[in-house]
Amino acid sequence: MSSNRGQRPTERTETDSVSLSSLRAEMDGTVDADDETAVSEIASAADRSVLSEEFSFQEERIKGSLDELLVVLAGVRSSDTHGKQLIEDLDDQFDTSLSPGTVYPRLHDLCDEGVLERRELVRTKEYTIDDPEAARETIAESARQHLALGLAFKAALEEGDFA
């Protein structure tokens, strides 16, 4: 997970152009096999055309996805998943400095919901995935929602009068 700094847009290809209706059909699974364009190809094209070397995450977007990001970070770390380290990971990976007052309540809520488990250590608390299936479903649904919105925004930029 990085902010993709340093990536440069490449030349446009046929997969760079997608209509909102074709995107919706693909997300719904109603596209004919002959006409199907893989979502991953569209996402790759969107990545090339939308992200630039000036890209950085906006703090409000990170806060809006904070639960999912904390679950992801706890899931990919095999150790050292205490709150302070997760806050540092958010800063390193998403260029955002969130306060403990923002992060710890979300960690506690994720524990209360049974998604994360909190283990009391000598001087800190460590967070791990408590329910892998719930964590996977949370992340998968969030990824699908973000991908669909991003692709819809991209298609709207191509179709709309935003010149």
PDB file of C-alpha atoms in Angstrom:
ATOM      1  CA  MET A   1       0.000   0.000   0.000  1.00  0.00           C
ATOM      2  CA  SER A   2       1.580   3.189  -1.075  1.00  0.00           C
ATOM      3  CA  SER A   3       0.449   6.515  -2.360  1.00  0.00           C
ATOM      4  CA  ASN A   4       1.711   5.653  -5.839  1.00  0.00           C
ATOM      5  CA  ARG A   5       3.918   8.714  -5.910  1.00  0.00           C
ATOM      6  CA  GLY A   6       6.200   8.852  -8.871  1.00  0.00           C
ATOM      7  CA  GLN A   7       3.897   6.992 -11.242  1.00  0.00           C
ATOM      8  CA  ARG A   8       3.358   8.803 -14.495  1.00  0.00           C
ATOM      9  CA  PRO A   9       0.238   8.553 -16.624  1.00  0.00           C
ATOM     10  CA  THR A  10       0.725   6.562 -19.805  1.00  0.00           C
ATOM     11  CA  GLU A  11      -0.829   6.984 -23.202  1.00  0.00           C
ATOM     12  CA  ARG A  12      -4.522   6.240 -23.412  1.00  0.00           C
ATOM     13  CA  THR A  13      -5.687   2.877 -24.726  1.00  0.00           C
ATOM     14  CA  GLU A  14      -9.049   1.473 -25.709  1.00  0.00           C
ATOM     15  CA  THR A  15      -9.567   0.188 -22.154  1.00  0.00           C
ATOM     16  CA  ASP A  16      -9.209   3.748 -20.818  1.00  0.00           C
ATOM     17  CA  SER A  17     -12.652   4.641 -22.136  1.00  0.00           C
ATOM     18  CA  VAL A  18     -15.696   3.161 -20.470  1.00  0.00           C
ATOM     19  CA  SER A  19     -19.275   4.338 -20.233  1.00  0.00           C
ATOM     20  CA  LEU A  20     -21.234   4.504 -17.005  1.00  0.00           C
ATOM     21  CA  SER A  21     -23.788   2.071 -18.397  1.00  0.00           C
ATOM     22  CA  SER A  22     -21.137  -0.468 -19.437  1.00  0.00           C
ATOM     23  CA  LEU A  23     -19.470  -0.134 -16.042  1.00  0.00           C
ATOM     24  CA  ARG A  24     -22.780  -0.737 -14.275  1.00  0.00           C
ATOM     25  CA  ALA A  25     -23.513  -3.734 -16.494  1.00  0.00           C
ATOM     26  CA  GLU A  26     -20.142  -5.222 -15.700  1.00  0.00           C
ATOM     27  CA  MET A  27     -20.524  -4.633 -11.964  1.00  0.00           C
ATOM     28  CA  ASP A  28     -23.977  -6.255 -12.133  1.00  0.00           C
ATOM     29  CA  GLY A  29     -22.586  -9.169 -14.140  1.00  0.00           C
ATOM     30  CA  THR A  30     -24.966  -8.585 -17.060  1.00  0.00           C
ATOM     31  CA  VAL A  31     -22.339  -7.989 -19.775  1.00  0.00           C
ATOM     32  CA  ASP A  32     -22.187 -10.461 -22.652  1.00  0.00           C
ATOM     33  CA  ALA A  33     -19.036 -12.576 -22.559  1.00  0.00           C
ATOM     34  CA  ASP A  34     -18.054 -11.261 -26.010  1.00  0.00           C
ATOM     35  CA  ASP A  35     -18.310  -7.622 -24.878  1.00  0.00           C
ATOM     36  CA  GLU A  36     -16.860  -8.063 -21.383  1.00  0.00           C
ATOM     37  CA  THR A  37     -13.978  -5.825 -20.332  1.00  0.00           C
ATOM     38  CA  ALA A  38     -12.328  -6.984 -17.127  1.00  0.00           C
ATOM     39  CA  VAL A  39     -12.817  -4.614 -14.210  1.00  0.00           C
ATOM     40  CA  SER A  40      -9.137  -5.061 -13.416  1.00  0.00           C
ATOM     41  CA  GLU A  41      -8.210  -3.788 -16.905  1.00  0.00           C
ATOM     42  CA  ILE A  42     -10.443  -0.748 -16.425  1.00  0.00           C
ATOM     43  CA  ALA A  43      -8.995  -0.162 -12.963  1.00  0.00           C
ATOM     44  CA  SER A  44      -5.480  -0.404 -14.355  1.00  0.00           C
ATOM     45  CA  ALA A  45      -6.339   2.113 -17.050  1.00  0.00           C
ATOM     46  CA  ALA A  46      -7.926   4.384 -14.441  1.00  0.00           C
ATOM     47  CA  ASP A  47      -4.802   4.088 -12.319  1.00  0.00           C
ATOM     48  CA  ARG A  48      -2.629   5.150 -15.244  1.00  0.00           C
ATOM     49  CA  SER A  49      -4.831   8.054 -16.274  1.00  0.00           C
ATOM     50  CA  VAL A  50      -5.947   9.396 -12.899  1.00  0.00           C
ATOM     51  CA  LEU A  51      -2.927   9.010 -10.632  1.00  0.00           C
ATOM     52  CA  SER A  52      -0.009  11.296 -11.229  1.00  0.00           C
ATOM     53  CA  GLU A  53       3.227  12.027  -9.465  1.00  0.00           C
ATOM     54  CA  GLU A  54       1.410  14.731  -7.476  1.00  0.00           C
ATOM     55  CA  PHE A  55      -1.104  12.243  -6.054  1.00  0.00           C
ATOM     56  CA  SER A  56      -1.565  12.049  -2.311  1.00  0.00           C
ATOM     57  CA  PHE A  57      -4.378  10.770  -0.142  1.00  0.00           C
ATOM     58  CA  GLN A  58      -6.774  13.258   1.412  1.00  0.00           C
ATOM     59  CA  GLU A  59      -7.123  12.901   5.160  1.00  0.00           C
ATOM     60  CA  GLU A  60     -10.935  13.015   5.046  1.00  0.00           C
ATOM     61  CA  ARG A  61     -10.990  10.106   2.565  1.00  0.00           C
ATOM     62  CA  ILE A  62      -8.731   8.105   4.867  1.00  0.00           C
ATOM     63  CA  LYS A  63     -10.974   8.887   7.842  1.00  0.00           C
ATOM     64  CA  GLY A  64     -13.990   7.776   5.794  1.00  0.00           C
ATOM     65  CA  SER A  65     -12.374   4.377   5.271  1.00  0.00           C
ATOM     66  CA  LEU A  66     -10.587   4.169   8.606  1.00  0.00           C
ATOM     67  CA  ASP A  67     -12.311   0.990   9.829  1.00  0.00           C
ATOM     68  CA  GLU A  68     -11.419  -0.909   6.682  1.00  0.00           C
ATOM     69  CA  LEU A  69      -7.855   0.429   6.668  1.00  0.00           C
ATOM     70  CA  LEU A  70      -7.310  -0.602  10.291  1.00  0.00           C
ATOM     71  CA  VAL A  71      -8.603  -4.103   9.520  1.00  0.00           C
ATOM     72  CA  VAL A  72      -6.302  -4.284   6.478  1.00  0.00           C
ATOM     73  CA  LEU A  73      -3.276  -3.110   8.449  1.00  0.00           C
ATOM     74  CA  ALA A  74      -4.006  -5.540  11.302  1.00  0.00           C
ATOM     75  CA  GLY A  75      -4.501  -8.331   8.777  1.00  0.00           C
ATOM     76  CA  VAL A  76      -1.254  -7.814   6.882  1.00  0.00           C
ATOM     77  CA  ARG A  77       0.964  -7.411   9.944  1.00  0.00           C
ATOM     78  CA  SER A  78       2.063 -10.582  11.678  1.00  0.00           C
ATOM     79  CA  SER A  79       3.155  -8.701  14.803  1.00  0.00           C
ATOM     80  CA  ASP A  80       3.530  -5.225  16.256  1.00  0.00           C
ATOM     81  CA  THR A  81      -0.111  -4.337  15.680  1.00  0.00           C
ATOM     82  CA  HIS A  82      -0.458  -1.996  18.611  1.00  0.00           C
ATOM     83  CA  GLY A  83      -2.295   1.281  18.148  1.00  0.00           C
ATOM     84  CA  LYS A  84       0.804   3.453  17.906  1.00  0.00           C
ATOM     85  CA  GLN A  85       2.253   1.270  15.135  1.00  0.00           C
ATOM     86  CA  LEU A  86      -1.057   1.293  13.245  1.00  0.00           C
ATOM     87  CA  ILE A  87      -1.098   5.110  13.462  1.00  0.00           C
ATOM     88  CA  GLU A  88       2.472   5.167  12.103  1.00  0.00           C
ATOM     89  CA  ASP A  89       1.424   2.787   9.286  1.00  0.00           C
ATOM     90  CA  LEU A  90      -1.446   5.106   8.359  1.00  0.00           C
ATOM     91  CA  ASP A  91       1.014   7.988   8.210  1.00  0.00           C
ATOM     92  CA  ASP A  92       3.626   6.042   6.212  1.00  0.00           C
ATOM     93  CA  GLN A  93       1.268   4.381   3.767  1.00  0.00           C
ATOM     94  CA  PHE A  94      -1.425   7.024   3.328  1.00  0.00           C
ATOM     95  CA  ASP A  95       0.385  10.289   4.069  1.00  0.00           C
ATOM     96  CA  THR A  96      -1.996  11.198   6.876  1.00  0.00           C
ATOM     97  CA  SER A  97      -1.415  12.015  10.530  1.00  0.00           C
ATOM     98  CA  LEU A  98      -4.388  10.860  12.553  1.00  0.00           C
ATOM     99  CA  SER A  99      -4.567  11.436  16.271  1.00  0.00           C
ATOM    100  CA  PRO A 100      -4.920   8.657  18.825  1.00  0.00           C
ATOM    101  CA  GLY A 101      -8.317  10.199  19.626  1.00  0.00           C
ATOM    102  CA  THR A 102      -9.417   9.354  16.078  1.00  0.00           C
ATOM    103  CA  VAL A 103      -7.853   5.892  15.767  1.00  0.00           C
ATOM    104  CA  TYR A 104      -8.306   4.255  19.174  1.00  0.00           C
ATOM    105  CA  PRO A 105     -12.103   4.626  19.339  1.00  0.00           C
ATOM    106  CA  ARG A 106     -12.346   2.944  15.928  1.00  0.00           C
ATOM    107  CA  LEU A 107     -10.074   0.114  17.093  1.00  0.00           C
ATOM    108  CA  HIS A 108     -12.239  -0.338  20.196  1.00  0.00           C
ATOM    109  CA  ASP A 109     -15.427  -0.382  18.098  1.00  0.00           C
ATOM    110  CA  LEU A 110     -13.919  -2.991  15.743  1.00  0.00           C
ATOM    111  CA  CYS A 111     -13.143  -5.107  18.798  1.00  0.00           C
ATOM    112  CA  ASP A 112     -16.683  -4.646  20.143  1.00  0.00           C
ATOM    113  CA  GLU A 113     -18.024  -5.735  16.743  1.00  0.00           C
ATOM    114  CA  GLY A 114     -15.894  -8.902  16.879  1.00  0.00           C
ATOM    115  CA  VAL A 115     -13.824  -8.057  13.814  1.00  0.00           C
ATOM    116  CA  LEU A 116     -10.623  -7.401  15.765  1.00  0.00           C
ATOM    117  CA  GLU A 117      -9.367  -8.934  18.963  1.00  0.00           C
ATOM    118  CA  ARG A 118      -7.493  -6.867  21.543  1.00  0.00           C
ATOM    119  CA  ARG A 119      -4.806  -8.561  23.633  1.00  0.00           C
ATOM    120  CA  GLU A 120      -3.495  -6.827  26.721  1.00  0.00           C
ATOM    121  CA  LEU A 121       0.298  -6.847  26.803  1.00  0.00           C
ATOM    122  CA  VAL A 122       2.544  -5.441  29.519  1.00  0.00           C
ATOM    123  CA  ARG A 123       2.599  -1.830  28.305  1.00  0.00           C
ATOM    124  CA  THR A 124       0.278  -1.832  25.335  1.00  0.00           C
ATOM    125  CA  LYS A 125      -2.582  -3.552  23.569  1.00  0.00           C
ATOM    126  CA  GLU A 126      -2.103  -5.589  20.407  1.00  0.00           C
ATOM    127  CA  TYR A 127      -4.834  -5.926  17.799  1.00  0.00           C
ATOM    128  CA  THR A 128      -5.342  -8.978  15.599  1.00  0.00           C
ATOM    129  CA  ILE A 129      -8.093 -10.283  13.343  1.00  0.00           C
ATOM    130  CA  ASP A 130     -10.699 -12.013  15.492  1.00  0.00           C
ATOM    131  CA  ASP A 131     -13.136 -13.078  12.761  1.00  0.00           C
ATOM    132  CA  PRO A 132     -11.285 -13.617   9.458  1.00  0.00           C
ATOM    133  CA  GLU A 133     -14.516 -14.132   7.520  1.00  0.00           C
ATOM    134  CA  ALA A 134     -16.075 -10.888   8.789  1.00  0.00           C
ATOM    135  CA  ALA A 135     -12.808  -9.037   8.128  1.00  0.00           C
ATOM    136  CA  ARG A 136     -12.614 -10.441   4.577  1.00  0.00           C
ATOM    137  CA  GLU A 137     -16.254  -9.511   3.871  1.00  0.00           C
ATOM    138  CA  THR A 138     -15.716  -5.995   5.245  1.00  0.00           C
ATOM    139  CA  ILE A 139     -12.649  -5.415   3.087  1.00  0.00           C
ATOM    140  CA  ALA A 140     -14.113  -7.029  -0.039  1.00  0.00           C
ATOM    141  CA  GLU A 141     -17.286  -4.952   0.114  1.00  0.00           C
ATOM    142  CA  SER A 142     -15.351  -1.768   0.783  1.00  0.00           C
ATOM    143  CA  ALA A 143     -13.001  -2.513  -2.122  1.00  0.00           C
ATOM    144  CA  ARG A 144     -15.935  -3.133  -4.432  1.00  0.00           C
ATOM    145  CA  GLN A 145     -17.655   0.102  -3.371  1.00  0.00           C
ATOM    146  CA  HIS A 146     -14.484   2.188  -3.776  1.00  0.00           C
ATOM    147  CA  LEU A 147     -13.636   0.596  -7.112  1.00  0.00           C
ATOM    148  CA  ALA A 148     -17.144   1.109  -8.464  1.00  0.00           C
ATOM    149  CA  LEU A 149     -17.210   4.744  -7.353  1.00  0.00           C
ATOM    150  CA  GLY A 150     -13.773   5.425  -8.782  1.00  0.00           C
ATOM    151  CA  LEU A 151     -14.666   3.861 -12.097  1.00  0.00           C
ATOM    152  CA  ALA A 152     -17.976   5.725 -12.192  1.00  0.00           C
ATOM    153  CA  PHE A 153     -16.164   9.009 -11.541  1.00  0.00           C
ATOM    154  CA  LYS A 154     -13.667   8.230 -14.295  1.00  0.00           C
ATOM    155  CA  ALA A 155     -16.397   7.319 -16.768  1.00  0.00           C
ATOM    156  CA  ALA A 156     -18.290  10.512 -15.880  1.00  0.00           C
ATOM    157  CA  LEU A 157     -15.163  12.566 -16.537  1.00  0.00           C
ATOM    158  CA  GLU A 158     -14.868  10.968 -19.972  1.00  0.00           C
ATOM    159  CA  GLU A 159     -18.572  11.291 -20.809  1.00  0.00           C
ATOM    160  CA  GLY A 160     -19.321  14.628 -19.179  1.00  0.00           C
ATOM    161  CA  ASP A 161     -18.662  18.207 -20.160  1.00  0.00           C
ATOM    162  CA  PHE A 162     -15.858  18.910 -17.680  1.00  0.00           C
ATOM    163  CA  ALA A 163     -13.495  20.666 -20.062  1.00  0.00           C
TER     164      ALA A 163
END
